XYZ file of N, CA and C in Angstrom:
765
model
N 50.696 27.935 -83.206
C 51.180 29.219 -83.721
C 52.678 29.343 -83.468
N 53.405 29.738 -84.496
C 54.854 29.914 -84.370
C 55.177 31.184 -83.596
N 56.277 31.137 -82.875
C 56.737 32.332 -82.179
C 57.133 33.402 -83.183
N 57.964 33.039 -84.152
C 58.409 33.964 -85.200
C 58.350 33.241 -86.531
N 57.807 33.934 -87.525
C 57.756 33.373 -88.873
C 58.101 34.476 -89.870
N 59.198 34.283 -90.582
C 59.654 35.231 -91.593
C 59.527 34.568 -92.947
N 58.870 35.237 -93.879
C 58.630 34.668 -95.206
C 59.025 35.651 -96.300
N 59.924 35.205 -97.174
C 60.273 35.965 -98.362
C 60.845 37.339 -98.098
N 61.595 37.488 -97.014
C 62.086 38.810 -96.626
C 63.147 39.298 -97.612
N 62.956 40.518 -98.112
C 63.864 41.126 -99.084
C 64.155 42.552 -98.671
N 65.417 42.963 -98.836
C 65.789 44.338 -98.503
C 66.717 44.891 -99.572
N 66.283 45.992 -100.182
C 67.084 46.690 -101.181
C 67.516 48.038 -100.642
N 68.752 48.387 -100.903
C 69.266 49.723 -100.604
C 69.678 50.350 -101.927
N 68.794 51.167 -102.481
C 69.053 51.696 -103.809
C 69.077 50.543 -104.811
N 70.168 50.409 -105.549
C 70.279 49.322 -106.514
C 70.905 48.066 -105.949
N 71.206 48.069 -104.659
C 71.853 46.917 -104.020
C 70.818 46.059 -103.309
N 70.818 44.767 -103.607
C 69.962 43.817 -102.898
C 70.752 43.232 -101.741
N 70.465 43.694 -100.523
C 71.200 43.231 -99.338
C 70.666 41.916 -98.808
N 69.401 41.601 -99.129
C 68.780 40.373 -98.635
C 67.712 39.955 -99.632
N 67.678 38.656 -99.945
C 66.746 38.171 -100.957
C 66.008 36.929 -100.478
N 64.693 37.024 -100.414
C 63.817 35.869 -100.177
C 64.246 35.057 -98.958
N 64.468 35.739 -97.845
C 64.903 35.082 -96.616
C 63.692 34.599 -95.835
N 63.743 33.345 -95.387
C 62.636 32.775 -94.604
C 63.190 31.945 -93.456
N 62.517 31.993 -92.328
C 62.883 31.172 -91.171
C 61.675 31.091 -90.244
N 61.677 30.064 -89.413
C 60.533 29.857 -88.510
C 61.047 29.411 -87.142
N 60.490 30.005 -86.091
C 60.789 29.607 -84.717
C 59.494 29.152 -84.051
N 59.518 27.967 -83.501
C 58.358 27.498 -82.748
C 58.397 28.023 -81.318
N 59.608 28.298 -80.809
C 59.777 28.766 -79.433
C 60.755 27.873 -78.691
N 61.707 28.507 -77.992
C 62.659 27.752 -77.205
C 63.922 27.330 -77.918
N 64.038 27.632 -79.223
C 65.226 27.223 -79.966
C 66.446 28.072 -79.599
N 67.617 27.529 -79.948
C 68.858 28.288 -79.919
C 69.474 28.098 -81.307
N 69.299 29.106 -82.147
C 69.578 29.006 -83.576
C 70.647 30.003 -83.991
N 71.497 29.610 -84.923
C 72.550 30.482 -85.410
C 72.272 31.006 -86.806
N 72.760 32.214 -87.067
C 72.724 32.809 -88.401
C 74.156 33.228 -88.727
N 74.756 32.578 -89.715
C 76.157 32.842 -90.017
C 76.341 33.168 -91.493
N 77.525 33.659 -91.818
C 77.877 33.999 -93.189
C 79.072 34.919 -93.181
N 79.734 35.082 -94.319
C 80.891 35.975 -94.392
C 80.508 37.421 -94.098
N 81.498 38.273 -93.890
C 81.239 39.704 -93.707
C 80.462 40.245 -94.898
N 79.453 41.069 -94.607
C 78.652 41.665 -95.667
C 77.598 40.754 -96.243
N 77.357 39.600 -95.599
C 76.394 38.639 -96.147
C 74.945 39.072 -95.973
N 74.700 39.997 -95.030
C 73.331 40.448 -94.786
C 72.763 40.026 -93.453
N 73.611 39.498 -92.580
C 73.127 38.959 -91.303
C 72.519 40.043 -90.410
N 73.254 41.136 -90.193
C 72.737 42.199 -89.337
C 71.525 42.870 -89.971
N 71.461 42.884 -91.289
C 70.262 43.395 -91.970
C 69.034 42.599 -91.552
N 69.178 41.280 -91.434
C 68.061 40.439 -90.981
C 67.610 40.874 -89.590
N 68.557 41.075 -88.682
C 68.206 41.495 -87.327
C 67.607 42.897 -87.317
N 68.137 43.802 -88.124
C 67.585 45.158 -88.173
C 66.154 45.155 -88.694
N 65.844 44.272 -89.616
C 64.473 44.150 -90.114
C 63.560 43.538 -89.058
N 64.049 42.495 -88.392
C 63.237 41.803 -87.388
C 62.930 42.703 -86.194
N 63.874 43.575 -85.833
C 63.688 44.435 -84.659
C 63.137 45.819 -85.000
N 62.797 46.053 -86.269
C 62.096 47.279 -86.632
C 62.973 48.460 -86.986
N 64.289 48.266 -87.092
C 65.170 49.373 -87.461
C 65.108 49.652 -88.959
N 64.783 48.632 -89.747
C 64.523 48.796 -91.181
C 63.119 48.307 -91.480
N 62.545 48.866 -92.533
C 61.283 48.337 -93.061
C 61.606 47.569 -94.334
N 61.176 46.317 -94.448
C 61.587 45.499 -95.586
C 61.028 45.990 -96.916
N 61.790 45.714 -97.967
C 61.316 46.012 -99.317
C 60.257 45.016 -99.751
N 60.308 43.822 -99.185
C 59.321 42.796 -99.497
C 59.322 41.708 -98.442
N 58.260 40.918 -98.438
C 58.152 39.832 -97.473
C 57.420 40.241 -96.206
N 57.311 39.295 -95.290
C 56.548 39.530 -94.060
C 57.288 38.940 -92.866
N 57.093 39.580 -91.710
C 57.629 39.113 -90.434
C 56.463 39.028 -89.469
N 56.195 37.844 -88.964
C 55.090 37.650 -88.039
C 55.643 37.150 -86.706
N 55.214 37.818 -85.641
C 55.634 37.446 -84.299
C 54.398 37.162 -83.466
N 54.324 35.958 -82.935
C 53.147 35.509 -82.184
C 51.873 35.684 -82.999
N 51.988 35.417 -84.289
C 50.836 35.450 -85.172
C 50.492 36.799 -85.761
N 51.216 37.843 -85.390
C 50.903 39.199 -85.846
C 52.043 39.749 -86.690
N 51.694 40.383 -87.815
C 52.723 41.017 -88.631
C 53.298 42.210 -87.872
N 54.622 42.295 -87.823
C 55.270 43.410 -87.126
C 55.950 44.365 -88.116
N 55.731 44.155 -89.406
C 56.289 45.051 -90.416
C 55.688 46.440 -90.230
N 56.535 47.447 -90.133
C 56.073 48.825 -89.960
C 56.004 49.281 -88.520
N 56.154 48.353 -87.568
C 56.154 48.763 -86.165
C 57.514 49.359 -85.802
N 57.519 50.258 -84.836
C 58.756 50.864 -84.375
C 59.504 49.906 -83.438
N 60.827 50.104 -83.301
C 61.597 49.194 -82.446
C 61.044 49.038 -81.035
N 60.597 50.149 -80.401
C 60.109 50.023 -79.028
C 58.799 49.237 -78.970
N 58.000 49.303 -80.045
C 56.770 48.518 -80.076
C 57.082 47.028 -80.195
N 58.084 46.710 -81.007
C 58.494 45.319 -81.172
C 59.114 44.798 -79.879
N 59.901 45.625 -79.219
C 60.442 45.235 -77.916
C 59.319 44.935 -76.937
N 58.298 45.786 -76.933
C 57.173 45.594 -76.033
C 56.410 44.307 -76.296
N 56.484 43.802 -77.540
C 55.820 42.546 -77.873
C 56.631 41.333 -77.431
N 57.958 41.540 -77.195
C 58.746 40.426 -76.686
C 59.987 40.065 -77.478
N 60.494 40.988 -78.330
C 61.750 40.756 -79.038
C 62.777 41.758 -78.523
N 63.875 41.258 -77.982
C 64.956 42.123 -77.497
C 66.231 41.756 -78.236
N 67.178 42.702 -78.293
C 68.404 42.422 -79.037
C 69.613 43.106 -78.424
N 70.776 42.589 -78.783
C 72.032 43.271 -78.533
C 72.620 43.666 -79.886
N 73.739 44.393 -79.852
C 74.321 44.911 -81.085
C 75.769 44.461 -81.219
N 76.226 44.394 -82.470
C 77.613 44.021 -82.732
C 78.570 44.986 -82.038
N 78.298 46.277 -82.157
C 79.042 47.293 -81.431
C 78.231 47.664 -80.195
N 78.803 47.481 -79.022
C 78.073 47.676 -77.770
C 77.440 49.066 -77.722
N 76.168 49.120 -77.377
C 75.433 50.380 -77.308
C 74.866 50.591 -75.903
N 75.746 50.835 -74.970
C 75.342 51.181 -73.609
C 75.423 52.686 -73.433
N 74.632 53.216 -72.497
C 74.705 54.636 -72.164
C 75.820 54.809 -71.136
N 76.974 55.293 -71.611
C 78.177 55.312 -70.775
C 78.172 56.379 -69.693
N 77.248 57.335 -69.762
C 77.155 58.354 -68.719
C 76.094 58.007 -67.684
N 75.505 56.818 -67.812
C 74.549 56.313 -66.829
C 75.154 55.091 -66.140
N 74.767 54.843 -64.921
C 75.254 53.663 -64.222
C 74.717 52.392 -64.882
N 75.335 51.282 -64.535
C 74.848 49.998 -65.022
C 73.388 49.795 -64.631
N 73.056 50.128 -63.386
C 71.675 49.981 -62.926
C 70.720 50.812 -63.771
N 71.080 52.056 -64.050
C 70.196 52.915 -64.842
C 70.089 52.450 -66.284
N 71.153 51.829 -66.815
C 71.064 51.237 -68.145
C 69.998 50.154 -68.187
N 69.918 49.370 -67.126
C 68.904 48.314 -67.065
C 67.520 48.916 -66.840
N 67.449 49.907 -65.983
C 66.163 50.530 -65.677
C 65.547 51.207 -66.897
N 66.360 51.934 -67.650
C 65.818 52.720 -68.756
C 65.314 51.831 -69.885
N 65.818 50.614 -69.954
C 65.359 49.707 -71.007
C 63.896 49.329 -70.834
N 63.348 49.561 -69.646
C 61.960 49.186 -69.361
C 60.979 50.356 -69.517
N 61.428 51.432 -70.175
C 60.576 52.625 -70.267
C 59.264 52.352 -70.979
N 59.269 51.358 -71.896
C 58.058 51.085 -72.672
C 56.935 50.547 -71.794
N 57.275 50.007 -70.615
C 56.257 49.398 -69.751
C 56.258 50.019 -68.362
N 56.565 51.317 -68.278
C 56.740 51.924 -66.957
C 55.434 52.025 -66.167
N 54.307 52.007 -66.849
C 53.030 51.915 -66.149
C 52.517 53.212 -65.544
N 53.115 54.345 -65.907
C 52.606 55.632 -65.445
C 52.819 56.672 -66.525
N 52.079 57.793 -66.420
C 52.125 58.844 -67.424
C 53.076 59.957 -67.000
N 53.328 60.875 -67.923
C 54.199 62.010 -67.633
C 53.685 62.801 -66.434
N 52.367 62.968 -66.342
C 51.780 63.706 -65.219
C 52.138 63.040 -63.893
N 52.092 61.701 -63.868
C 52.433 60.971 -62.639
C 53.877 61.235 -62.231
N 54.782 61.277 -63.235
C 56.190 61.530 -62.934
C 56.397 62.941 -62.403
N 55.700 63.916 -62.987
C 55.846 65.308 -62.560
C 55.312 65.517 -61.148
N 54.219 64.850 -60.836
C 53.555 65.044 -59.547
C 53.948 63.995 -58.504
N 54.813 63.057 -58.924
C 55.251 61.994 -58.014
C 54.059 61.288 -57.362
N 53.149 60.819 -58.221
C 51.939 60.165 -57.736
C 52.247 58.755 -57.240
N 51.215 58.117 -56.671
C 51.347 56.735 -56.212
C 51.683 55.818 -57.381
N 51.061 56.057 -58.542
C 51.332 55.243 -59.725
C 52.804 55.343 -60.126
N 53.355 56.551 -60.029
C 54.768 56.754 -60.340
C 55.646 55.962 -59.364
N 55.354 56.056 -58.089
C 56.147 55.355 -57.089
C 56.113 53.849 -57.272
N 54.950 53.320 -57.540
C 54.827 51.877 -57.744
C 55.568 51.430 -59.004
N 55.414 52.232 -60.081
C 56.083 51.894 -61.324
C 57.593 51.889 -61.173
N 58.131 52.908 -60.484
C 59.578 52.986 -60.282
C 60.084 51.858 -59.384
N 59.310 51.486 -58.395
C 59.703 50.370 -57.531
C 59.767 49.063 -58.321
N 58.784 48.859 -59.185
C 58.764 47.637 -59.991
C 59.959 47.599 -60.943
N 60.240 48.730 -61.607
C 61.363 48.803 -62.539
C 62.676 48.552 -61.807
N 62.833 49.169 -60.634
C 64.064 48.985 -59.861
C 64.215 47.532 -59.423
N 63.125 46.934 -58.979
C 63.174 45.546 -58.516
C 63.562 44.608 -59.661
N 62.959 44.809 -60.835
C 63.280 43.974 -61.992
C 64.749 44.120 -62.388
N 65.252 45.370 -62.378
C 66.643 45.621 -62.746
C 67.600 44.933 -61.782
N 67.324 45.027 -60.494
C 68.204 44.409 -59.511
C 68.146 42.881 -59.604
N 66.989 42.343 -59.918
C 66.854 40.898 -60.061
C 67.700 40.381 -61.224
N 67.685 41.095 -62.339
C 68.452 40.635 -63.499
C 69.946 40.808 -63.250
N 70.332 41.888 -62.569
C 71.745 42.057 -62.230
C 72.215 40.948 -61.293
N 71.379 40.592 -60.352
C 71.710 39.508 -59.422
C 71.829 38.188 -60.176
N 70.896 37.932 -61.085
C 70.883 36.665 -61.815
C 72.129 36.488 -62.664
N 72.640 37.596 -63.232
C 73.804 37.529 -64.097
C 75.101 37.900 -63.368
N 75.047 37.913 -62.038
C 76.220 38.189 -61.208
C 76.847 39.549 -61.553
N 75.988 40.551 -61.722
C 76.447 41.895 -62.065
C 76.110 42.927 -60.997
N 75.546 42.482 -59.896
C 75.080 43.427 -58.878
C 76.220 44.308 -58.353
N 77.420 43.756 -58.294
C 78.566 44.520 -57.769
C 78.901 45.731 -58.658
N 78.407 45.697 -59.911
C 78.703 46.788 -60.846
C 77.550 47.780 -60.975
N 76.527 47.653 -60.149
C 75.300 48.436 -60.313
C 75.552 49.938 -60.357
N 76.480 50.445 -59.566
C 76.719 51.889 -59.498
C 77.878 52.345 -60.384
N 78.465 51.428 -61.145
C 79.579 51.764 -62.027
C 79.069 52.316 -63.356
N 79.897 53.141 -64.007
C 79.618 53.559 -65.379
C 80.164 52.486 -66.319
N 79.419 52.104 -67.345
C 79.876 51.031 -68.237
C 81.256 51.269 -68.829
N 81.586 52.521 -69.149
C 82.873 52.788 -69.797
C 84.066 52.452 -68.894
N 83.825 52.311 -67.588
C 84.905 51.975 -66.655
C 85.061 50.474 -66.443
N 84.247 49.689 -67.116
C 84.246 48.246 -66.910
C 85.019 47.524 -68.016
N 85.570 46.349 -67.727
C 86.205 45.549 -68.781
C 85.212 45.248 -69.906
N 85.752 45.044 -71.093
C 84.913 44.855 -72.267
C 83.972 43.662 -72.107
N 84.487 42.582 -71.548
C 83.653 41.404 -71.371
C 82.470 41.649 -70.447
N 82.665 42.473 -69.416
C 81.568 42.819 -68.512
C 80.561 43.726 -69.219
N 81.047 44.628 -70.060
C 80.131 45.475 -70.832
C 79.220 44.615 -71.708
N 79.789 43.599 -72.341
C 78.971 42.686 -73.143
C 77.887 42.039 -72.281
N 78.270 41.640 -71.096
C 77.331 40.979 -70.188
C 76.231 41.934 -69.755
N 76.594 43.201 -69.520
C 75.601 44.213 -69.149
C 74.604 44.415 -70.289
N 75.102 44.428 -71.525
C 74.195 44.612 -72.656
C 73.205 43.453 -72.759
N 73.681 42.242 -72.523
C 72.782 41.093 -72.531
C 71.780 41.191 -71.389
N 72.241 41.638 -70.216
C 71.336 41.817 -69.073
C 70.253 42.834 -69.397
N 70.633 43.921 -70.053
C 69.654 44.945 -70.419
C 68.586 44.364 -71.336
N 69.009 43.548 -72.307
C 68.039 42.925 -73.205
C 67.123 41.963 -72.454
N 67.684 41.201 -71.531
C 66.880 40.232 -70.776
C 65.897 40.908 -69.822
N 66.216 42.134 -69.404
C 65.371 42.801 -68.411
C 63.971 43.096 -68.927
N 63.779 43.097 -70.247
C 62.447 43.349 -70.789
C 61.637 42.055 -70.910
N 62.233 40.946 -70.406
C 61.574 39.642 -70.372
C 61.100 39.206 -71.760
N 62.043 39.101 -72.705
C 61.656 38.768 -74.083
C 61.298 37.303 -74.254
N 60.532 37.039 -75.302
C 60.297 35.664 -75.746
C 61.340 35.247 -76.770
N 61.933 36.258 -77.450
C 62.974 36.012 -78.448
C 64.104 36.995 -78.209
N 65.316 36.468 -78.043
C 66.498 37.288 -77.804
C 67.419 37.190 -79.010
N 67.719 38.338 -79.632
C 68.621 38.405 -80.776
C 69.986 38.857 -80.290
N 71.006 38.031 -80.507
C 72.371 38.358 -80.100
C 73.208 38.562 -81.354
N 73.640 39.796 -81.574
C 74.412 40.133 -82.767
C 75.901 40.120 -82.432
N 76.576 39.039 -82.795
C 78.006 38.834 -82.566
C 78.409 39.115 -81.110
N 77.841 38.365 -80.170
C 78.152 38.616 -78.756
C 79.607 38.365 -78.392
N 80.335 37.558 -79.190
C 81.730 37.268 -78.876
C 82.705 38.260 -79.497
N 82.191 39.244 -80.245
C 83.078 40.202 -80.916
C 83.930 40.953 -79.898
N 85.237 40.943 -80.108
C 86.150 41.684 -79.245
C 86.541 40.995 -77.966
N 86.061 39.784 -77.726
C 86.369 39.077 -76.486
C 87.610 38.205 -76.650
N 88.346 38.031 -75.552
C 89.474 37.111 -75.579
C 88.974 35.683 -75.359
N 89.881 34.711 -75.458
C 89.472 33.309 -75.404
C 88.818 32.935 -74.079
N 89.321 33.492 -72.976
C 88.726 33.197 -71.670
C 87.318 33.763 -71.577
N 87.140 34.998 -72.058
C 85.812 35.618 -72.033
C 84.840 34.869 -72.942
N 85.345 34.334 -74.055
C 84.481 33.594 -74.971
C 83.956 32.327 -74.303
N 84.803 31.639 -73.560
C 84.334 30.447 -72.843
C 83.276 30.821 -71.809
N 83.475 31.953 -71.136
C 82.473 32.421 -70.192
C 81.177 32.793 -70.883
N 81.285 33.384 -72.083
C 80.098 33.758 -72.849
C 79.302 32.524 -73.260
N 79.996 31.487 -73.707
C 79.306 30.250 -74.086
C 78.504 29.712 -72.903
N 79.118 29.682 -71.738
C 78.423 29.199 -70.542
C 77.242 30.092 -70.186
N 77.439 31.425 -70.339
C 76.362 32.366 -70.017
C 75.163 32.176 -70.936
N 75.412 32.092 -72.242
C 74.303 31.941 -73.185
C 73.571 30.626 -72.964
N 74.322 29.565 -72.705
C 73.672 28.283 -72.436
C 72.840 28.362 -71.158
N 73.375 29.039 -70.141
C 72.635 29.191 -68.888
C 71.363 30.014 -69.092
N 71.462 31.088 -69.860
C 70.281 31.909 -70.145
C 69.220 31.078 -70.854
N 69.658 30.297 -71.841
C 68.715 29.477 -72.593
C 68.059 28.423 -71.710
N 68.822 27.870 -70.788
C 68.283 26.822 -69.907
C 67.424 27.395 -68.783
N 67.692 28.645 -68.400
C 67.060 29.224 -67.209
C 65.837 30.073 -67.535
N 65.945 30.858 -68.593
C 64.861 31.767 -68.960
C 64.011 31.131 -70.063
N 62.753 31.482 -70.074
C 61.848 30.973 -71.109
C 62.000 31.842 -72.353
N 63.115 31.638 -73.087
C 63.423 32.529 -74.199
C 64.079 31.739 -75.330
N 63.645 32.015 -76.553
C 64.340 31.512 -77.734
C 65.495 32.460 -78.032
N 66.610 31.914 -78.494
C 67.787 32.728 -78.790
C 68.172 32.534 -80.253
N 68.359 33.661 -80.944
C 68.800 33.670 -82.331
C 70.074 34.492 -82.365
N 71.172 33.894 -82.777
C 72.440 34.589 -82.677
C 73.202 34.625 -83.991
N 73.812 35.793 -84.247
C 74.799 35.965 -85.308
C 76.167 35.853 -84.651
N 77.054 35.094 -85.258
C 78.376 34.964 -84.649
C 79.410 34.524 -85.676
N 80.591 35.158 -85.648
C 81.703 34.767 -86.506
C 82.585 33.717 -85.845
N 82.538 33.629 -84.522
C 83.325 32.624 -83.813
C 82.615 31.275 -83.951
N 83.129 30.441 -84.859
C 82.453 29.183 -85.155
C 82.400 28.253 -83.951
N 83.399 28.350 -83.062
C 83.368 27.514 -81.860
C 82.135 27.817 -81.013
N 81.737 29.086 -80.967
C 80.556 29.497 -80.201
C 79.294 28.936 -80.840
N 79.174 29.121 -82.151
C 77.974 28.674 -82.868
C 77.837 27.153 -82.796
N 78.934 26.456 -83.083
C 78.865 24.995 -83.121
C 78.607 24.392 -81.746
N 79.062 25.061 -80.700
C 78.855 24.573 -79.341
C 77.417 24.788 -78.883
N 76.828 25.921 -79.265
C 75.555 26.316 -78.683
C 74.323 25.978 -79.535
N 74.440 26.108 -80.831
C 73.253 26.093 -81.695
C 72.910 24.681 -82.164
N 71.630 24.356 -82.137
C 71.174 23.069 -82.658
C 70.798 23.164 -84.131
N 70.583 24.386 -84.625
C 70.225 24.604 -86.036
C 70.902 25.886 -86.506
N 71.439 25.860 -87.701
C 72.191 27.003 -88.220
C 71.738 27.299 -89.642
N 71.558 28.588 -89.910
C 71.222 29.041 -91.255
C 72.393 29.875 -91.767
N 72.755 29.672 -93.034
C 73.916 30.346 -93.620
C 73.468 31.191 -94.800
N 73.898 32.468 -94.822
C 73.605 33.324 -95.961
C 74.908 33.891 -96.513
N 74.886 34.192 -97.799
C 76.037 34.790 -98.475
C 75.507 35.725 -99.544
N 75.983 36.956 -99.547
C 75.481 37.980 -100.472
C 73.952 38.079 -100.419
N 73.404 37.955 -99.205
C 71.975 38.131 -99.015
C 71.111 36.943 -99.377
N 71.726 35.839 -99.788
C 70.978 34.664 -100.241
C 71.280 33.484 -99.322
N 70.257 32.730 -98.939
C 70.454 31.532 -98.131
C 71.146 30.461 -98.958
N 72.273 29.944 -98.447
C 73.004 28.907 -99.173
C 72.963 27.557 -98.466
N 72.589 27.539 -97.192
C 72.520 26.266 -96.469
C 71.812 26.461 -95.142
N 71.266 25.382 -94.618
C 70.761 25.338 -93.250
C 70.761 23.896 -92.786
N 70.963 23.720 -91.479
C 71.008 22.373 -90.957
C 71.650 22.319 -89.592
N 71.989 21.113 -89.159
C 72.651 20.921 -87.872
C 74.105 21.385 -87.977
N 74.791 21.574 -86.837
C 76.202 21.956 -86.903
C 77.059 21.015 -87.743
N 76.858 19.694 -87.612
C 77.637 18.742 -88.404
C 77.369 18.918 -89.897
N 76.120 19.118 -90.252
C 75.773 19.296 -91.660
C 76.388 20.571 -92.224
N 76.375 21.634 -91.430
C 76.922 22.910 -91.895
C 78.438 22.835 -92.049
N 79.113 22.217 -91.101
C 80.571 22.129 -91.166
C 81.052 21.368 -92.393
N 80.227 20.455 -92.885
C 80.638 19.618 -94.012
C 79.961 20.006 -95.323
N 79.263 21.135 -95.326
C 78.559 21.568 -96.540
C 79.542 22.271 -97.483
N 79.718 21.798 -98.716
C 80.694 22.403 -99.628
C 80.384 23.855 -99.972
N 79.103 24.223 -100.028
C 78.753 25.616 -100.328
C 79.184 26.542 -99.195
N 79.067 26.060 -97.958
C 79.491 26.858 -96.807
C 81.007 26.986 -96.790
N 81.698 25.898 -97.022
C 83.161 25.925 -97.056
C 83.635 26.891 -98.139
N 83.014 26.860 -99.297
C 83.384 27.754 -100.398
C 83.145 29.206 -100.027
N 82.003 29.487 -99.391
C 81.672 30.876 -99.026
C 82.667 31.443 -98.026
N 83.130 30.608 -97.105
C 84.033 31.092 -96.067
C 85.503 31.075 -96.497
N 85.882 30.034 -97.270
C 87.295 29.811 -97.502
C 87.735 29.962 -98.960
N 86.776 30.051 -99.874
C 87.138 30.255 -101.278
C 87.118 28.974 -102.086
N 87.193 29.134 -103.396
C 87.054 28.009 -104.321
C 88.159 26.985 -104.174
N 89.365 27.375 -103.800
C 90.505 26.465 -103.819
C 90.488 25.438 -102.696
N 89.536 25.574 -101.766
C 89.532 24.676 -100.614
C 88.722 23.413 -100.863
N 87.953 23.370 -101.931
C 87.101 22.197 -102.182
C 87.319 21.668 -103.592
């Protein structure tokens, strides 16, 4: 059984076709890239996979089950976590609380338990706190646990967002342009971090990225879309030398 299987995925917004007949398959453990020019439909693919959009056509199956129509928190609970192109941290909460709140779907107690501070509530909160501290420790973020994200450097905020996604213990991690806004030094650190996460955690990684150095360094397989249509897929070497990819990125005069 495949970890993720997408078949014939299509998304229309009014009269605009943002994505057409998109298909991909993950067996588990891959580190795969999804690239294309601005407006190609890449984030639309992630929004469909994570339940923020409902597709106009096609199917998305995760661990053998169709997830079309499920809400984002239900999909997260099944094992798909994601980050966003524009960082979405709760800036009025500490870094620790950002990690803790991401686990609300599996808190293990009811509203009554929280109101009455029952044993179930205490155990659930202890487990959530322990998991949050473990992930902060693993990603060398423990020193920032009591800080507000808005007071942290941009590169650390990116790292916190990835930590929050990892805290739900996903089987598939979607990274939407993790290098966006980072300087060259931070990008090198990000490459090392993503490789370490892939090697350390039992998680498949699917990433959108405009920084080709990041994609070519990390990904063993890359899929390319343009205007919502798949134009190529293959290894990094195959993609770099594909004339359709070169044309999509650089224009007709380059080939």
